[in-house]
Amino acid sequence: MPDFLHFNTLLLLGLAIFGGTIGGRLFQKIKIPQVVGYIIIGLIIGTTGAKIISTDTLSTFSPFNSFALGLIGFIIGGELKKETIQKYGKQFTIILFLEALGAFFAAGLLVFSVSYLMFHDIKIATALGLLLGSISSATAAAGTTDVLWELKTRGPLTSTLLGIIALDDILALFLFAIVSSFASVLVGGGEQRPFYFELLKLVYEIGGAVILGLAAGYLLAKLLKNSHDEERTLTFTVGGILLVLGLATALDFDTILAAMFMGIMICNIAPKRSKDIFSLMEKLAPPVYVLFFVFVGAKLDLSTIPFTIIFLLLAYLLGRSGGKMFGAWFGGFLSKAPTTVRKYLSFCLFSQSGVAIGLSIIAGQKFSGSVGSTIITIVTASTFVVQLIGPVFIKYAVIKAGENGLNITENDLIVKSKALDVIDKAPILIRDNTPITKVLAKISESESLYFPVVNKDNQLTGVLSIEGIKNAFIAQELTDMILAHDLMEPVSYACGKDNPLPEVLEAMKHNLVESAPVLDEEKHPVGMIENRAVQKHFSRKILELQHKADALG
């Protein structure tokens, strides 16, 4: 009899991806970002809920979580092009420092105050304030980018947000390294090391990650320079990311940062080739993201949170959110950022996950007493809260900023279109008994290359093409003795006006035709679809969206 209580790895992975995707779709139906659904499913099957996935099992998937975070870092790096950094660099820097330091001071001060009131111990209160303040400055890249990609956003708010979440983890690491030394002196946590040692270690971790990422990105770009095979590109890129993550782990470098700088190097030294590389990675990403967020939810254990910690948790959440909101707004004001950035960036910085949880675990190992366990509990519980509300606020902000739906491809537009959306609204119908000289006079002002031919009952009988007329003209003199009926070609494919456009284009390709008549319910032609006109239509739409995004700031 099968053992349903002890799921094997494949069954767990299938359950997590399948269940997470269904949860994401259900939440999307009620206008909530899919990432919230993934986390809820994880919560249901994880340590808080049904315990189908145990803590021990989750620990075996930690390499996969590193890969997911590395993939996210790599794709974010692909957004940091030289032009973007030149355009928003000053703005990034000012907002980054103010939002991160705003969270550090506000969360630190509130946590210190509440801790002192609860424990009446100024050393413990100071240590908790410093450590949780530094952790609060980090922002989750994963939860943020998932919403941006789901809504296909583009514009100054999106660019600024991506730049900040790419870099504020570095600031969080620096702050944590500095304050943990002070906290060690106050409460005597772990091995006592000189302050300069902690700083040198941090410089090594970050500097090594940057050098490794840039070198790997350069080599991968050179390797794929002349390769246009998708399978080979995908294989080399995934292999390259895994190699970088593995080397960074072995050398004790920051893994996410190494992958991010790998992406930055590729998109800047091979901008055209990098479009294909990042497009392939984005196609690979969805199941990886679903698994990652299901595991995030499964890890959260909300049943063991002591009641007294709730006050500290509220202080941390209020301080972190308020500090980030004020810092982002003030940074936008000082840097003279576009209006949409000043108004809405504050709502996009609530999420936290990977780096914050990692720092809390380090704090738990370094400070073995109540300080360490309190930090782990608060960061775990607050991650659950901000991972649920963060995506909702990001969605609100990018929609209010008018940036949703501006980063779409021609294929995205085609998938959403019907035949009626791309036909000529005023088609020229040619009766089959019309002399060719009158046909020429009728179509001489048209830009179309194909025309439906109809009988006296307005029923479609064939298609007349400019190419067909030209060939007839070469072969013989065109006189009134030649009618449209003599030159028309039989209809090999026609579609209804409500047919999905992808289906129509696929049928045209299958039938080797460049055009297709579009018929109404009575089978009367209402227009023609031409491949050339479809490409022109969507290229114009994409340009309009690009101009709209550029006009935002």
XYZ file of C-alpha atoms in Angstrom:
553
model
C 0.000 0.000 0.000
C 1.433 3.435 -0.919
C 2.738 5.551 1.998
C 0.951 8.895 1.561
C 2.309 10.296 4.829
C 5.943 10.224 3.643
C 6.074 11.827 0.227
C 9.128 11.138 -1.888
C 11.046 14.088 -3.316
C 9.452 13.972 -6.774
C 5.969 13.791 -5.308
C 6.725 16.751 -3.028
C 8.088 18.821 -5.899
C 5.065 18.008 -8.046
C 2.689 18.835 -5.207
C 4.457 22.116 -4.473
C 4.549 23.297 -8.113
C 1.046 22.102 -8.966
C -0.544 23.338 -5.732
C 1.410 26.605 -5.789
C 0.376 27.339 -9.363
C -3.291 26.700 -8.589
C -3.019 28.899 -5.473
C -1.355 31.634 -7.506
C -4.056 31.520 -10.175
C -6.833 31.651 -7.563
C -5.303 34.737 -5.938
C -4.751 36.319 -9.352
C -8.496 35.879 -10.009
C -9.244 38.076 -6.987
C -6.668 40.686 -8.123
C -3.969 39.671 -5.603
C -0.447 38.918 -6.921
C 0.229 35.236 -7.504
C 3.191 35.187 -5.113
C 0.780 35.521 -2.165
C -0.999 32.368 -3.333
C 2.294 30.464 -3.556
C 3.179 31.397 0.048
C -0.283 30.504 1.363
C -0.072 27.059 -0.257
C 3.358 26.636 1.360
C 1.900 27.650 4.702
C -0.898 25.086 4.338
C 1.392 22.166 3.514
C 4.340 23.289 5.660
C 5.289 23.342 9.336
C 2.450 25.716 10.308
C -0.264 23.717 8.501
C -0.531 20.065 7.486
C 3.207 19.382 7.978
C 3.405 17.456 4.697
C 6.820 19.084 4.210
C 8.958 18.855 7.351
C 11.788 21.157 8.400
C 14.320 18.381 7.708
C 12.969 17.907 4.205
C 13.055 21.638 3.562
C 16.704 21.787 4.585
C 17.545 19.310 1.819
C 16.202 21.831 -0.707
C 18.481 24.666 0.439
C 20.715 24.334 -2.698
C 17.599 24.791 -4.819
C 16.693 27.969 -2.873
C 20.204 29.277 -3.545
C 19.725 28.576 -7.255
C 16.343 30.376 -7.245
C 17.850 33.436 -5.549
C 20.831 33.312 -7.919
C 18.519 33.170 -10.922
C 16.577 36.160 -9.584
C 19.841 38.049 -9.016
C 21.049 37.207 -12.535
C 17.811 38.460 -14.154
C 17.814 41.660 -12.054
C 21.401 42.265 -13.168
C 20.132 42.121 -16.742
C 17.962 45.173 -16.012
C 20.917 47.304 -14.893
C 22.133 48.474 -18.268
C 24.687 51.247 -18.611
C 22.038 53.625 -19.974
C 19.741 52.954 -17.010
C 22.545 53.459 -14.481
C 23.630 56.694 -16.206
C 20.047 57.962 -16.261
C 19.024 56.970 -12.724
C 22.398 56.488 -10.965
C 22.283 59.600 -8.765
C 18.634 58.967 -8.011
C 19.336 55.306 -7.103
C 22.107 56.262 -4.698
C 20.248 58.964 -2.783
C 17.024 56.982 -2.436
C 18.911 53.775 -1.593
C 20.786 55.319 1.340
C 17.791 57.162 2.718
C 15.286 54.301 2.529
C 17.758 51.795 4.026
C 18.999 54.146 6.764
C 15.425 55.316 7.407
C 14.401 51.718 8.163
C 17.574 51.142 10.228
C 17.003 54.129 12.526
C 13.196 53.918 12.783
C 13.012 50.144 13.356
C 16.075 50.201 15.617
C 14.687 52.989 17.798
C 11.224 51.466 18.149
C 12.587 47.975 18.871
C 15.008 49.443 21.448
C 12.180 51.336 23.192
C 9.783 48.374 23.356
C 12.579 45.981 24.394
C 13.646 48.241 27.226
C 10.056 48.541 28.463
C 9.682 44.741 28.364
C 13.078 43.540 29.660
C 14.378 46.570 31.606
C 17.860 45.707 30.330
C 19.516 48.462 28.322
C 22.226 46.181 26.897
C 19.756 43.642 25.499
C 17.490 46.441 24.260
C 20.415 48.149 22.488
C 21.635 44.901 20.921
C 18.140 44.029 19.648
C 17.631 47.560 18.298
C 20.948 47.573 16.430
C 20.666 44.071 14.987
C 16.998 44.228 13.962
C 17.521 47.775 12.648
C 20.285 46.585 10.314
C 18.249 43.576 9.148
C 15.231 45.824 8.452
C 17.122 47.718 5.731
C 17.118 44.701 3.374
C 14.358 44.372 0.765
C 13.336 41.121 -0.919
C 14.239 40.973 -4.586
C 12.262 37.791 -5.231
C 8.797 38.899 -4.095
C 9.231 42.282 -5.753
C 10.402 41.127 -9.158
C 7.736 38.431 -9.344
C 5.012 41.096 -9.198
C 6.812 43.355 -11.697
C 7.156 40.505 -14.180
C 3.587 39.354 -13.650
C 2.306 42.857 -14.449
C 4.931 43.420 -17.207
C 5.893 46.841 -15.879
C 8.218 49.410 -17.433
C 9.065 52.987 -16.538
C 10.986 55.108 -14.008
C 9.339 53.530 -10.945
C 10.196 50.018 -12.153
C 13.807 50.979 -13.019
C 14.343 52.739 -9.689
C 12.815 49.870 -7.724
C 14.961 47.251 -9.469
C 18.093 49.323 -8.889
C 17.333 49.712 -5.192
C 16.443 46.098 -4.437
C 19.602 45.049 -6.288
C 21.810 47.119 -4.009
C 20.176 47.616 -0.624
C 21.100 44.092 0.475
C 24.755 45.185 0.270
C 23.980 48.083 2.560
C 22.154 45.713 4.935
C 25.196 43.415 5.033
C 27.499 46.347 5.844
C 25.191 47.642 8.570
C 24.849 44.179 10.091
C 28.634 43.614 10.086
C 29.201 46.948 11.848
C 26.457 46.710 14.501
C 26.992 43.013 15.285
C 30.477 43.883 16.578
C 28.981 46.472 18.962
C 26.229 44.047 19.981
C 28.833 41.357 20.737
C 30.561 43.724 23.124
C 27.258 44.550 24.835
C 25.787 41.056 25.282
C 28.868 38.882 24.702
C 27.683 36.882 21.710
C 29.899 34.291 20.016
C 33.550 34.698 19.143
C 34.871 38.179 19.929
C 36.597 39.582 16.854
C 38.103 43.019 16.224
C 35.890 45.455 14.360
C 38.355 45.798 11.483
C 38.258 42.014 11.019
C 34.483 42.074 10.427
C 34.854 44.895 7.908
C 37.676 43.165 6.036
C 35.617 39.972 5.916
C 32.685 41.884 4.443
C 34.894 43.576 1.845
C 36.223 40.139 0.904
C 32.690 38.670 0.546
C 31.333 41.542 -1.536
C 34.500 42.336 -3.516
C 35.040 38.676 -4.339
C 31.413 38.313 -5.480
C 31.699 41.347 -7.765
C 34.975 40.146 -9.353
C 33.678 36.575 -9.765
C 30.387 37.746 -11.284
C 32.015 40.173 -13.721
C 34.587 37.591 -14.841
C 31.973 34.859 -15.311
C 29.669 37.261 -17.195
C 32.503 38.266 -19.524
C 33.417 34.643 -20.279
C 29.795 33.580 -20.828
C 29.133 36.533 -23.153
C 32.212 35.626 -25.223
C 31.234 31.952 -25.257
C 27.704 32.680 -26.522
C 28.683 35.536 -28.838
C 28.146 33.572 -32.047
C 25.725 30.959 -30.760
C 22.106 31.333 -31.835
C 21.026 27.863 -30.784
C 18.453 28.266 -27.982
C 19.149 24.904 -26.371
C 22.891 25.557 -26.234
C 22.372 29.087 -24.911
C 20.017 27.850 -22.192
C 22.345 25.033 -21.168
C 25.464 27.197 -20.990
C 23.689 29.979 -19.117
C 22.155 27.696 -16.465
C 25.491 25.928 -16.138
C 27.264 29.275 -15.802
C 24.904 30.462 -13.059
C 25.337 27.199 -11.138
C 29.125 27.400 -11.483
C 29.164 30.966 -10.182
C 26.877 30.086 -7.263
C 28.981 27.035 -6.417
C 32.266 28.937 -6.575
C 30.825 31.818 -4.545
C 29.655 29.376 -1.867
C 33.009 27.594 -1.787
C 34.932 30.865 -1.532
C 32.500 32.377 0.995
C 31.412 35.161 -1.392
C 27.893 36.620 -1.521
C 26.089 34.310 -3.990
C 23.211 36.596 -5.045
C 25.595 39.480 -5.674
C 27.900 37.280 -7.787
C 24.970 36.176 -9.989
C 23.728 39.771 -10.227
C 27.054 41.131 -11.459
C 27.252 38.273 -13.933
C 23.955 39.525 -15.390
C 25.145 43.151 -15.334
C 28.290 42.263 -17.307
C 26.412 40.260 -19.960
C 23.739 42.878 -20.609
C 26.341 45.640 -20.970
C 29.015 44.001 -23.140
C 26.593 42.043 -25.350
C 23.348 44.061 -25.288
C 21.762 42.467 -28.391
C 22.755 38.885 -27.580
C 21.720 39.326 -23.952
C 18.079 39.849 -24.957
C 17.885 36.195 -26.054
C 19.770 35.005 -22.962
C 17.533 36.806 -20.460
C 14.407 35.922 -22.421
C 15.305 32.219 -22.079
C 16.003 32.619 -18.357
C 12.641 34.308 -17.831
C 10.930 31.351 -19.523
C 12.775 28.976 -17.178
C 11.977 31.040 -14.075
C 8.206 30.480 -13.366
C 8.327 26.926 -11.925
C 11.499 27.860 -10.009
C 9.738 30.865 -8.456
C 6.637 28.822 -7.572
C 8.767 26.259 -5.740
C 10.850 28.923 -4.011
C 7.842 30.778 -2.605
C 5.995 27.579 -1.641
C 9.103 26.621 0.349
C 9.218 30.121 1.906
C 5.650 29.594 3.161
C 6.362 26.013 4.239
C 9.329 27.127 6.369
C 7.333 29.643 8.384
C 6.278 28.249 11.758
C 3.741 30.663 13.194
C 2.560 28.284 15.925
C 5.609 28.822 18.169
C 5.567 32.616 18.401
C 5.312 33.740 22.079
C 2.646 36.323 22.855
C 5.176 38.751 24.344
C 7.087 38.872 21.066
C 4.047 40.356 19.308
C 4.823 43.829 20.713
C 8.389 43.640 19.420
C 7.096 42.347 16.102
C 4.707 45.311 15.796
C 7.518 47.734 16.671
C 9.774 46.171 14.024
C 7.061 46.203 11.339
C 5.975 49.778 12.052
C 9.540 51.088 12.262
C 10.728 49.270 9.149
C 7.702 50.229 7.015
C 7.579 53.829 8.233
C 11.349 54.315 7.903
C 11.465 52.907 4.386
C 8.423 54.930 3.280
C 9.772 58.210 4.612
C 13.319 57.531 3.355
C 12.106 56.623 -0.136
C 9.895 59.706 -0.340
C 12.600 62.038 1.017
C 15.213 60.472 -1.284
C 12.934 60.961 -4.272
C 12.369 64.571 -3.251
C 16.095 65.319 -2.815
C 17.110 63.588 -6.061
C 14.272 65.286 -7.988
C 12.983 61.912 -9.112
C 9.949 61.735 -11.428
C 6.596 62.307 -9.752
C 5.585 58.653 -9.985
C 8.770 57.600 -8.133
C 8.231 60.153 -5.348
C 4.575 59.208 -4.920
C 4.629 55.431 -5.226
C 8.114 54.014 -4.497
C 7.276 54.096 -0.765
C 4.673 51.374 -1.316
C 7.113 49.019 -3.066
C 9.711 48.347 -0.364
C 7.837 46.277 2.239
C 8.903 42.753 1.166
C 11.772 40.960 2.884
C 12.990 37.367 2.664
C 16.331 35.823 1.686
C 18.938 38.241 3.063
C 16.861 39.188 6.129
C 16.261 35.543 7.060
C 19.916 34.725 6.405
C 21.092 37.541 8.683
C 18.634 36.475 11.384
C 20.056 32.938 11.252
C 23.603 34.336 11.557
C 22.425 36.427 14.525
C 20.850 33.308 16.047
C 24.156 31.432 15.747
C 26.275 34.334 16.965
C 24.050 35.346 19.908
C 22.985 32.066 21.467
C 20.785 33.494 24.258
C 17.441 35.283 24.157
C 18.769 37.919 21.725
C 19.422 35.366 18.971
C 16.139 33.463 19.341
C 14.134 36.692 19.560
C 15.661 37.984 16.312
C 14.922 34.737 14.438
C 11.310 34.716 15.652
C 10.671 38.359 14.795
C 12.250 38.173 11.342
C 10.389 34.929 10.546
C 7.009 36.295 11.627
C 7.536 39.692 9.981
C 8.621 37.974 6.752
C 5.279 36.195 6.689
C 3.390 39.475 7.153
C 5.348 41.585 4.632
C 5.479 38.800 2.068
C 1.674 38.804 2.100
C 1.080 42.557 2.058
C 4.190 43.611 0.086
C 3.117 42.266 -3.336
C -0.347 43.801 -2.945
C 1.148 47.265 -2.338
C 3.618 46.865 -5.215
C 0.740 46.038 -7.529
C -1.189 49.083 -6.308
C 1.849 51.345 -6.825
C 2.819 50.278 -10.346
C -0.791 50.412 -11.529
C -1.253 53.916 -10.067
C 2.053 54.939 -11.707
C 0.694 53.731 -15.058
C 3.608 51.341 -15.652
C 1.741 48.016 -15.829
C 1.510 46.435 -19.280
C 4.253 48.636 -20.791
C 6.912 45.919 -20.939
C 5.270 43.499 -23.309
C 6.419 41.816 -26.495
C 4.730 41.446 -29.858
C 3.940 37.858 -28.903
C 2.149 39.037 -25.723
C -0.026 41.337 -27.840
C -0.752 38.629 -30.406
C -1.863 36.173 -27.699
C -4.429 38.687 -26.396
C -5.782 39.619 -29.872
C -8.570 38.374 -32.099
C -8.762 38.449 -35.890
C -11.094 41.469 -35.722
C -8.383 43.521 -33.953
C -5.973 43.517 -36.919
C -8.171 43.594 -40.033
C -8.617 46.525 -42.359
C -11.798 48.159 -41.056
C -12.793 49.309 -44.571
C -11.917 46.428 -46.900
C -12.262 46.774 -50.665
C -14.633 44.049 -51.881
C -14.328 43.203 -55.577
C -17.182 41.633 -57.499
C -16.014 38.642 -59.524
C -17.439 40.055 -62.791
C -15.570 43.363 -62.493
C -13.249 44.059 -65.464
C -9.619 44.159 -64.463
C -9.163 47.774 -65.625
C -11.886 48.867 -63.157
C -10.307 46.675 -60.469
C -7.010 48.526 -60.941
C -8.758 51.883 -60.629
C -10.504 50.687 -57.461
C -7.425 49.378 -55.648
C -4.889 51.960 -56.877
C -5.182 54.049 -53.674
C -5.109 51.084 -51.275
C -2.058 49.960 -49.276
C -3.367 46.375 -49.127
C -1.863 43.593 -51.213
C -4.822 41.172 -51.075
C -8.532 41.734 -51.787
C -11.553 39.460 -51.237
C -13.571 38.654 -54.395
C -17.340 38.132 -53.958
C -20.289 37.055 -56.128
C -23.615 38.863 -56.555
C -24.805 37.489 -53.183
C -21.712 38.930 -51.503
C -20.377 35.442 -50.823
C -16.594 34.988 -50.887
C -15.383 33.252 -54.064
C -11.647 33.953 -54.101
C -8.758 36.291 -53.329
C -7.144 38.735 -55.740
C -3.544 39.684 -55.081
C -1.325 42.462 -56.431
C 1.249 39.784 -57.246
C -1.317 37.841 -59.294
C -2.300 40.954 -61.263
C 1.350 41.792 -61.885
C 2.066 38.310 -63.223
C -0.954 38.498 -65.531
C 0.170 41.899 -66.734
C 3.584 40.488 -67.667
C 2.033 37.513 -69.499
C -0.631 39.359 -71.444
C -2.184 42.735 -72.098
C -4.867 43.624 -69.538
C -8.180 44.453 -71.209
C -11.802 44.675 -70.148
C -12.172 41.103 -71.396
C -10.322 39.921 -68.301
C -12.457 39.868 -65.176
C -11.514 39.633 -61.495
C -12.814 36.060 -61.559
C -10.114 35.134 -64.136
C -7.235 36.325 -61.912
C -8.457 35.456 -58.447
C -6.984 32.575 -56.489
C -9.059 30.002 -54.573
C -9.462 30.519 -50.822
C -7.397 27.926 -48.952
C -8.152 29.383 -45.508
C -10.676 31.874 -44.079
C -11.435 32.689 -40.461
C -14.146 34.220 -38.300
C -13.737 37.708 -36.865
C -13.679 36.384 -33.287
C -11.048 33.707 -33.903
C -7.980 34.077 -31.630
C -5.178 35.696 -33.618
C -2.498 33.101 -32.672
C -4.786 30.395 -34.095
C -5.295 32.404 -37.306
C -1.573 33.069 -37.819
C -0.740 29.417 -37.194
C -3.363 28.305 -39.759
C -1.992 30.796 -42.321
C 1.477 29.403 -41.752
C 0.192 25.851 -42.106
C -1.606 26.702 -45.392
C 1.425 28.656 -46.721
C -0.613 31.831 -47.321
C 0.295 35.428 -46.534
C -3.326 36.551 -46.143
C -6.709 35.284 -44.989
C -10.240 36.636 -45.549
C -12.218 37.319 -42.370
C -15.932 36.408 -42.498
C -18.945 37.451 -40.417
C -21.691 35.103 -39.186
C -23.377 35.124 -42.644
C -20.029 34.213 -44.279
C -19.704 37.653 -45.843
C -16.139 38.991 -45.971
C -15.549 41.837 -43.515
C -11.820 42.224 -44.059
C -8.450 40.677 -44.805
C -5.611 39.709 -42.492
C -2.164 40.165 -44.015
C 1.032 38.992 -42.326
C 2.818 42.189 -43.357
C 0.063 44.385 -41.892
C -0.055 42.340 -38.653
C 3.694 42.815 -38.065
C 3.380 46.525 -38.835
C 0.375 46.858 -36.490
C 2.146 45.271 -33.501
C 5.489 46.990 -34.134
C 3.618 50.294 -33.978
C 1.891 49.224 -30.744
C 5.224 48.289 -29.135
C 6.734 51.638 -30.135
C 3.719 53.446 -28.651
C 4.183 51.586 -25.345
C 7.922 52.377 -25.315
C 7.202 56.061 -25.899
C 4.565 55.970 -23.151
C 7.079 54.434 -20.697
C 9.774 56.963 -21.697
C 7.321 59.817 -21.209
C 6.784 58.821 -17.574
C 10.233 60.068 -16.606
